[in-house]
Coordinates of C-alpha atoms and ligand atoms in Angstrom, one line a residue:
M1 CA 17.7 -27.5 28.3
V2 CA 17.2 -27.1 32.0
G3 CA 15.1 -29.8 33.5
F4 CA 12.5 -29.5 36.3
S5 CA 15.2 -30.3 38.8
G6 CA 17.1 -27.2 37.7
T7 CA 20.0 -29.2 36.3
R8 CA 21.2 -28.9 32.7
K9 CA 19.7 -31.5 30.4
W10 CA 22.3 -31.9 27.6
V11 CA 21.1 -32.2 24.1
Y12 CA 23.2 -34.5 21.9
P13 CA 22.0 -33.8 18.4
M14 CA 22.7 -36.6 15.9
S15 CA 24.3 -35.4 12.6
V16 CA 22.0 -35.3 9.6
T17 CA 22.3 -34.6 5.9
G18 CA 19.6 -33.7 3.4
R19 CA 18.5 -31.0 1.0
F20 CA 17.6 -28.4 3.6
Q21 CA 21.0 -28.9 5.4
R22 CA 22.7 -28.3 2.0
L23 CA 20.6 -25.2 1.5
R24 CA 21.5 -24.0 5.0
R25 CA 25.2 -24.3 4.2
W26 CA 24.7 -21.6 1.5
T27 CA 22.8 -19.3 3.9
F28 CA 25.6 -19.8 6.5
L29 CA 28.1 -18.8 3.8
A30 CA 26.0 -15.6 3.2
L31 CA 26.2 -14.8 6.9
Y32 CA 30.0 -15.3 7.0
I33 CA 30.2 -12.8 4.1
V34 CA 28.0 -10.3 5.9
L35 CA 29.9 -10.8 9.2
F36 CA 33.5 -10.9 8.0
V37 CA 33.7 -8.9 4.8
P38 CA 32.2 -5.4 5.1
P39 CA 34.6 -4.0 7.8
W40 CA 37.5 -4.7 5.4
I41 CA 35.9 -2.9 2.4
T42 CA 36.4 0.9 2.1
I43 CA 34.5 3.4 0.0
G44 CA 36.2 6.8 -0.4
G45 CA 38.5 6.0 2.5
H46 CA 35.7 5.0 4.9
P47 CA 34.5 1.5 5.9
L48 CA 31.6 0.0 4.0
L49 CA 29.8 -0.5 7.3
Q50 CA 31.0 0.7 10.7
L51 CA 29.5 2.4 13.7
D52 CA 32.2 4.5 15.3
L53 CA 30.9 5.0 18.9
E54 CA 33.6 7.3 19.9
S55 CA 32.9 9.9 17.1
R56 CA 29.2 8.9 17.0
E57 CA 29.3 8.3 13.3
L58 CA 27.8 5.6 11.2
F59 CA 29.5 4.7 7.9
A60 CA 27.1 2.9 5.6
F61 CA 27.7 2.2 1.9
G62 CA 29.6 5.4 1.2
A63 CA 27.4 7.7 3.3
I64 CA 28.2 9.1 6.7
F65 CA 25.5 9.6 9.3
T66 CA 26.3 11.7 12.4
A67 CA 24.4 12.5 15.6
S68 CA 22.3 15.0 13.7
D69 CA 21.0 12.1 11.5
T70 CA 19.4 10.3 14.5
I71 CA 16.0 10.4 12.8
L72 CA 17.5 8.5 9.8
L73 CA 19.0 5.9 12.1
L74 CA 15.7 5.5 13.9
L75 CA 14.0 5.0 10.5
M76 CA 16.5 2.4 9.6
L77 CA 15.9 0.5 12.8
L78 CA 12.2 0.7 12.3
F79 CA 12.5 -0.6 8.8
L80 CA 14.6 -3.6 10.0
A81 CA 12.1 -4.3 12.8
F82 CA 9.1 -4.2 10.5
A83 CA 11.0 -6.2 7.9
L84 CA 11.5 -8.9 10.5
F85 CA 7.8 -8.8 11.5
F86 CA 6.8 -9.0 7.8
F87 CA 9.2 -11.9 7.1
T88 CA 8.2 -13.8 10.3
S89 CA 4.4 -13.4 9.5
L90 CA 5.1 -15.1 6.2
F91 CA 7.9 -17.6 6.8
G92 CA 8.0 -18.1 10.6
R93 CA 11.4 -18.6 12.1
L94 CA 13.5 -19.0 9.0
W95 CA 15.9 -16.4 10.3
C96 CA 16.5 -18.6 13.4
G97 CA 17.2 -21.7 11.4
Y98 CA 19.1 -20.3 8.4
A99 CA 20.9 -17.0 9.3
C100 CA 21.0 -16.3 13.0
P101 CA 24.7 -16.2 14.2
Q102 CA 23.7 -18.3 17.2
T103 CA 22.5 -21.1 15.0
V104 CA 25.2 -20.7 12.4
F105 CA 28.1 -20.9 14.8
L106 CA 26.6 -23.8 16.7
D107 CA 25.7 -25.8 13.6
A108 CA 28.6 -25.0 11.4
W109 CA 31.5 -24.9 13.9
I110 CA 30.6 -26.0 17.4
H111 CA 28.7 -29.3 16.6
P112 CA 31.3 -30.4 14.0
I113 CA 34.2 -29.6 16.3
E114 CA 32.4 -31.6 19.1
Q115 CA 31.8 -34.5 16.7
W116 CA 35.4 -34.5 15.5
I117 CA 36.9 -34.6 19.0
E118 CA 34.4 -36.5 21.0
G119 CA 32.8 -38.7 18.4
D120 CA 29.1 -39.1 17.3
W121 CA 26.1 -38.3 19.5
V122 CA 25.9 -41.8 21.1
R123 CA 29.6 -41.8 22.1
R124 CA 29.4 -38.3 23.5
R125 CA 26.4 -39.1 25.6
R126 CA 27.9 -42.3 26.9
R127 CA 31.2 -40.7 27.8
D128 CA 29.4 -37.8 29.6
E129 CA 27.3 -40.2 31.6
G130 CA 30.4 -42.1 32.7
P131 CA 33.1 -41.1 35.2
W132 CA 35.8 -38.5 34.5
T133 CA 38.8 -40.3 32.8
L134 CA 41.9 -39.0 31.2
D135 CA 40.3 -39.7 27.8
R136 CA 37.3 -37.6 28.6
A137 CA 39.4 -34.8 30.2
W138 CA 41.7 -34.3 27.2
R139 CA 38.9 -34.4 24.7
K140 CA 36.9 -31.8 26.7
A141 CA 40.1 -29.6 27.0
A142 CA 40.8 -29.8 23.3
K143 CA 37.2 -29.1 22.4
W144 CA 37.0 -26.1 24.7
G145 CA 40.3 -24.8 23.4
L146 CA 38.9 -24.8 19.9
F147 CA 35.6 -23.3 21.2
A148 CA 37.7 -20.5 22.6
V149 CA 39.4 -19.8 19.3
V150 CA 36.0 -19.7 17.5
S151 CA 34.7 -17.4 20.3
V152 CA 37.6 -14.9 19.8
V153 CA 37.1 -14.9 16.0
A154 CA 33.4 -14.3 16.4
A155 CA 34.0 -11.5 19.0
M156 CA 36.7 -9.9 16.7
A157 CA 34.4 -10.0 13.7
F158 CA 31.6 -8.4 15.7
M159 CA 33.8 -5.7 17.2
S160 CA 35.2 -4.9 13.7
F161 CA 31.9 -3.2 13.0
F162 CA 32.7 -0.7 15.8
A163 CA 36.4 -0.5 16.1
G164 CA 37.5 -1.0 12.4
A165 CA 38.8 -4.3 11.1
R166 CA 42.3 -3.2 10.2
E167 CA 43.0 -1.6 13.6
L168 CA 41.5 -4.5 15.5
W169 CA 43.1 -7.4 13.6
T170 CA 46.5 -5.8 13.5
G171 CA 46.7 -4.9 17.2
R172 CA 46.3 -1.1 16.7
A173 CA 43.0 -0.7 18.5
G174 CA 42.8 0.6 22.0
P175 CA 42.5 -1.2 25.3
V176 CA 38.8 -0.5 25.5
E177 CA 38.2 -2.3 22.2
Y178 CA 40.2 -5.3 23.2
S179 CA 38.5 -5.4 26.6
L180 CA 35.2 -5.5 24.8
V181 CA 36.5 -8.3 22.5
A182 CA 37.5 -10.2 25.7
I183 CA 34.0 -9.8 27.2
F184 CA 32.2 -10.8 24.0
A185 CA 34.5 -13.8 23.5
A186 CA 33.9 -14.9 27.1
L187 CA 30.1 -14.7 26.5
W188 CA 30.4 -16.6 23.2
F189 CA 32.5 -19.2 24.9
L190 CA 29.9 -19.6 27.7
D191 CA 27.2 -19.9 25.1
F192 CA 29.1 -22.5 23.0
A193 CA 30.4 -24.6 25.9
W194 CA 27.2 -24.6 28.0
F195 CA 24.3 -22.4 27.2
R196 CA 23.6 -23.3 23.6
E197 CA 19.9 -24.0 22.8
Q198 CA 18.8 -22.4 26.0
F199 CA 19.7 -19.0 24.5
C200 CA 16.9 -19.5 21.9
S201 CA 14.5 -20.8 24.5
F202 CA 15.0 -18.4 27.4
L203 CA 17.0 -15.3 26.4
C204 CA 16.3 -14.4 22.7
P205 CA 13.5 -11.7 22.6
Y206 CA 12.6 -12.6 19.1
A207 CA 11.7 -16.1 20.2
R208 CA 9.5 -14.6 22.9
F209 CA 7.4 -12.3 20.7
Q210 CA 7.3 -14.3 17.5
S211 CA 4.1 -16.1 18.5
A212 CA 2.4 -12.7 18.3
L213 CA 3.7 -12.2 14.8
T214 CA 2.5 -15.5 13.3
D215 CA -0.9 -17.0 12.5
D216 CA -2.3 -20.2 11.0
Q217 CA -1.0 -19.1 7.5
T218 CA 2.6 -18.8 8.6
L219 CA 5.1 -21.3 7.4
N220 CA 6.3 -23.7 10.1
I221 CA 7.9 -27.1 10.6
M222 CA 4.9 -29.4 11.1
Y223 CA 4.3 -33.1 11.7
N224 CA 1.5 -34.6 9.6
I225 CA -0.5 -36.0 12.4
E226 CA -3.3 -37.2 10.2
R227 CA -1.1 -39.6 8.3
G228 CA 1.5 -40.2 11.0
E229 CA -0.7 -41.4 13.8
P230 CA -1.0 -43.9 15.3
R231 CA 2.7 -44.3 15.2
G232 CA 4.6 -47.6 15.3
G233 CA 3.2 -51.1 14.8
V234 CA 3.9 -53.8 12.2
S235 CA 2.0 -52.1 9.3
A236 CA 3.4 -48.6 9.8
R237 CA 6.2 -49.1 7.3
T238 CA 3.8 -50.1 4.5
E239 CA 1.0 -47.6 5.4
G240 CA 3.4 -44.6 5.6
R241 CA 2.6 -43.9 9.3
C242 CA 5.4 -42.9 11.7
I243 CA 7.5 -45.9 12.4
A244 CA 8.7 -44.4 15.7
C245 CA 12.3 -44.5 14.8
N246 CA 12.8 -41.2 16.7
K247 CA 15.3 -39.9 14.2
C248 CA 13.5 -36.5 14.0
V249 CA 13.9 -36.2 17.8
N250 CA 17.5 -37.4 17.8
V251 CA 18.7 -34.8 15.3
C252 CA 16.9 -31.9 17.0
P253 CA 19.3 -29.3 18.4
A254 CA 16.5 -27.9 20.6
G255 CA 15.8 -31.3 22.2
I256 CA 12.1 -31.3 21.3
D257 CA 9.8 -33.8 19.6
I258 CA 8.1 -32.1 16.7
R259 CA 5.4 -34.8 16.7
N260 CA 4.0 -33.2 19.9
G261 CA 3.0 -30.1 17.8
F262 CA 4.4 -26.6 17.4
Q263 CA 6.7 -25.6 20.2
L264 CA 8.4 -22.3 21.0
E265 CA 11.8 -23.9 21.2
C266 CA 11.7 -24.9 17.5
I267 CA 14.2 -22.8 15.5
A268 CA 12.9 -24.1 12.1
C269 CA 16.3 -25.6 11.2
A270 CA 14.6 -28.4 9.2
R271 CA 16.9 -31.1 10.6
C272 CA 13.9 -33.1 11.5
V273 CA 12.5 -32.7 8.0
D274 CA 15.7 -34.0 6.4
A275 CA 15.7 -36.9 9.0
C276 CA 12.2 -37.9 8.2
E277 CA 12.6 -37.4 4.4
D278 CA 15.5 -39.9 4.7
V279 CA 13.6 -42.4 6.8
M280 CA 10.3 -42.3 4.9
G281 CA 12.0 -41.9 1.5
R282 CA 13.7 -45.3 2.1
L283 CA 10.3 -46.8 2.7
G284 CA 8.9 -45.2 -0.4
H285 CA 6.7 -42.6 1.4
E286 CA 6.6 -38.9 1.6
T287 CA 8.1 -37.3 4.7
L288 CA 5.8 -36.8 7.7
V289 CA 7.7 -33.7 8.9
S290 CA 7.7 -30.8 6.5
Y291 CA 7.3 -27.0 6.0
S292 CA 3.6 -26.3 6.1
T293 CA 1.0 -24.1 7.7
V294 CA -1.8 -24.9 10.1
A295 CA -4.3 -23.8 7.4
T296 CA -2.9 -26.2 4.9
T297 CA -3.0 -29.1 7.3
Q298 CA -6.7 -28.2 7.9
G299 CA -7.3 -28.3 4.2
R300 CA -7.7 -24.5 3.8
P301 CA -6.0 -22.6 0.9
P302 CA -2.9 -20.6 1.6
H303 CA -3.2 -16.8 1.8
R304 CA -0.1 -14.7 1.5
L305 CA -2.1 -11.4 1.5
R306 CA -3.5 -11.1 5.0
P307 CA -4.4 -8.0 7.1
R308 CA -1.1 -8.3 9.1
T309 CA 1.1 -8.9 6.0
V310 CA -0.5 -6.0 4.2
A311 CA -0.2 -3.8 7.2
Y312 CA 3.5 -4.7 7.6
A313 CA 4.2 -4.2 3.9
S314 CA 2.5 -0.8 3.9
L315 CA 4.5 0.3 6.9
L316 CA 7.7 -0.9 5.3
T317 CA 6.9 1.0 2.0
G318 CA 6.0 4.1 4.0
I319 CA 9.2 4.0 6.1
A320 CA 11.4 3.3 3.0
A321 CA 9.8 6.2 1.1
V322 CA 10.4 8.7 4.0
F323 CA 14.0 7.4 4.4
V324 CA 14.8 7.7 0.7
G325 CA 13.2 11.2 0.6
M326 CA 15.3 12.3 3.6
V327 CA 18.5 10.9 2.2
M328 CA 17.9 12.5 -1.2
T329 CA 17.4 15.9 0.4
R330 CA 20.2 15.5 2.9
T331 CA 22.8 18.3 2.8
P332 CA 26.5 17.5 2.3
F333 CA 27.4 19.7 5.3
E334 CA 25.7 21.2 8.3
A335 CA 26.1 24.7 9.5
T336 CA 24.6 26.6 12.5
V337 CA 25.1 30.0 13.8
S338 CA 24.5 31.2 17.4
R339 CA 25.4 34.2 19.4
A340 CA 28.6 33.9 21.4
P341 CA 27.7 33.1 25.1
G342 CA 27.3 36.1 27.3
S343 CA 27.6 38.8 24.6
L344 CA 24.5 40.5 23.2
F345 CA 26.4 43.5 21.7
I346 CA 29.4 45.7 22.6
V347 CA 29.9 49.3 21.8
D348 CA 33.5 49.7 20.9
P349 CA 35.4 53.0 21.7
D350 CA 35.9 53.7 18.0
G351 CA 32.2 54.2 17.5
F352 CA 31.2 50.7 16.2
V353 CA 28.7 48.2 17.6
R354 CA 30.1 44.7 17.7
N355 CA 28.2 41.4 17.7
T356 CA 30.1 38.1 18.0
Y357 CA 28.7 34.8 16.9
I358 CA 29.9 31.1 16.8
L359 CA 29.5 29.4 13.5
R360 CA 29.6 25.6 13.6
I361 CA 30.3 23.6 10.4
T362 CA 30.3 19.8 10.0
N363 CA 31.4 18.2 6.8
N364 CA 29.2 15.2 6.1
D365 CA 30.6 14.6 2.7
P366 CA 32.2 11.1 2.5
A367 CA 34.8 12.3 -0.1
S368 CA 38.2 11.9 1.6
A369 CA 39.8 15.2 0.3
P370 CA 39.3 18.2 2.6
L371 CA 36.6 20.6 1.4
P372 CA 37.0 24.5 1.5
F373 CA 34.2 26.4 3.2
H374 CA 33.8 30.2 2.5
V375 CA 31.9 32.3 5.0
S376 CA 30.2 35.6 4.2
V377 CA 27.5 37.8 5.6
E378 CA 24.6 39.4 3.6
G379 CA 22.0 42.0 4.5
L380 CA 24.0 44.5 6.5
K381 CA 25.2 47.6 4.6
G382 CA 28.5 49.1 5.8
A383 CA 29.3 46.2 8.1
T384 CA 32.8 45.1 8.8
I385 CA 33.0 41.3 8.8
T386 CA 35.7 39.2 10.5
A387 CA 35.1 35.7 9.3
Q388 CA 37.3 32.8 8.8
D389 CA 37.3 30.4 5.8
I390 CA 38.2 26.9 6.6
R391 CA 39.0 23.5 5.0
L392 CA 37.4 20.5 6.7
G393 CA 38.1 16.8 6.0
S394 CA 35.3 14.3 5.8
T395 CA 33.3 14.1 9.1
E396 CA 35.3 17.0 10.6
S397 CA 33.6 19.8 12.6
A398 CA 34.8 23.2 13.5
A399 CA 33.4 26.1 15.6
L400 CA 34.5 29.5 14.2
P401 CA 34.2 33.0 15.6
L402 CA 32.3 35.4 13.4
V403 CA 32.5 39.1 14.3
I404 CA 30.3 41.8 12.7
R405 CA 30.7 45.5 13.4
L406 CA 28.5 48.4 12.3
P407 CA 29.2 52.1 12.8
V408 CA 26.8 53.7 15.3
T409 CA 24.4 56.0 13.6
A410 CA 21.5 58.2 14.7
G411 CA 18.2 56.3 14.8
M412 CA 20.0 53.0 14.5
P413 CA 17.5 50.1 14.7
R414 CA 17.8 47.9 17.8
T415 CA 17.7 44.7 15.8
L416 CA 18.7 44.2 12.2
P417 CA 18.2 40.9 10.2
L418 CA 21.1 39.3 8.4
Q419 CA 22.1 36.1 6.7
V420 CA 25.3 34.2 7.2
R421 CA 26.2 32.4 4.0
V422 CA 28.4 29.2 4.1
A423 CA 29.5 27.8 0.8
S424 CA 31.4 24.7 -0.2
P425 CA 32.2 24.1 -3.9
S426 CA 29.0 22.1 -4.4
Y427 CA 26.5 23.4 -1.9
R428 CA 25.7 26.5 0.1
V429 CA 23.4 27.4 3.0
R430 CA 22.0 30.7 4.3
L431 CA 21.5 31.0 8.0
D432 CA 19.2 33.7 9.5
A433 CA 20.5 35.7 12.3
T434 CA 20.1 39.1 13.9
F435 CA 22.4 42.0 14.7
K436 CA 21.7 43.6 18.1
S437 CA 22.6 47.2 18.7
G438 CA 20.2 48.5 21.4
G439 CA 19.9 51.5 19.1
A440 CA 23.6 51.9 20.1
L441 CA 22.1 53.0 23.4
A442 CA 20.0 55.6 21.6
A443 CA 23.0 56.7 19.6
A444 CA 25.3 56.9 22.7
D445 CA 23.3 59.8 24.1
P446 CA 19.8 59.2 25.6
D447 CA 19.1 63.0 26.0
Ligands
LIG1 S1 11.7 -39.4 11.6 FE1 9.6 -39.6 10.7 S2 9.2 -41.8 11.0 FE2 10.9 -41.4 12.3 S3 10.0 -40.9 14.3 FE3 10.2 -39.0 13.2 S4 8.3 -38.6 12.2 FE4 8.3 -40.8 12.8
LIG2 S1 11.8 -29.5 15.7 FE1 12.9 -29.8 13.8 S2 13.0 -27.7 13.0 FE2 12.5 -27.5 15.1 S3 14.4 -27.2 16.1 FE3 14.0 -29.4 16.2 S4 15.0 -30.2 14.4 FE4 14.9 -28.0 14.1

């Protein structure tokens, strides 16, 4: 934390064990799986989850989304945002304490490394308050060296979702990708070595707006003020009041005292709950710090169904329905036809009117084998068609010329409708277009 003087106030969290910390180890494991595994798994030759910024394609669970699927991506982002709102309104900041990469890396890697090299929280604080010595210097250097390794691993894992795990981890990615890894690793290192809990307090947008998402029925870490106060004194141990041991404060990675009430800095990590469960459990009392709601502490019944949770749930259902509907009706390829730039029609010397078009085909099918596409034109009798069939691999695009010629005839209409038909083995589309002739300039002789 930064103190009023503007200097860094270091937090030295004491280590703690307990049932919530054991539960958190499992959720940490789930995050490692989500972070490290998907870029290595392929479906049909494509990554399970990867956003290729260069080709502007998102590979997700066997599907490929291109720039033309922007609406689907927006729906996905909206769904995730409202899922977070819904979850927060019910369970508060469980995400922060149990699954956020910031918390997970700090709690599972950085704090244990620090404890291993520099000793427990009391020794660390004493050494930092003392003068620089050789002992302090080598420990800091060793600790920062390991932090750097963790930072690079975290940055590589993150970038694998954009550059491909195999390319990145085997040195086959480009200089841009490795430059980004270096930048992210430097930021992670700064965070691990110095910024830490300040990220949650000052930078994280979720921490800023979460107070607008919660109410008195939201689950939070709370201190039982009714039973706990007044704290200390000879009879506190027998009466189950707070014995002022300060363990809940000493274990807090945010450097706050939960007994002062709900604070924005609290990341709901439940370390204070485990600490107090241990202390009060030894005295034969229930913990004074627990998961609870303001309503419960005021003796009111819990309500999961509230206007805000119902609104979020309805929006989530609506977004999911639209998303599924759009995915189900999504075509395996896209085709568009447009007139070639600068050419409305040309009257050829051999007595034909010529229209030239550009046909664009994009293969969205995630199957790895190239697909054949057959192009034909319908609706123009006597037309001479010059079209090109093509094979396109997954996610490939092509722009093909399409030339249609019609013999000039007397009374030839100025505009004729036609359909361009593009067919793959499993799907076909018909594109409306028009053939322009200008009446072949009134059949080549206006008089
Ligand atoms: S751990 Fe429990 S008993 Fe100890 S100071 Fe905190 S609330 Fe009081
Ligand atoms: S007050 Fe408790 S739950 Fe909140 S950050 Fe501190 S230890 Fe974690």
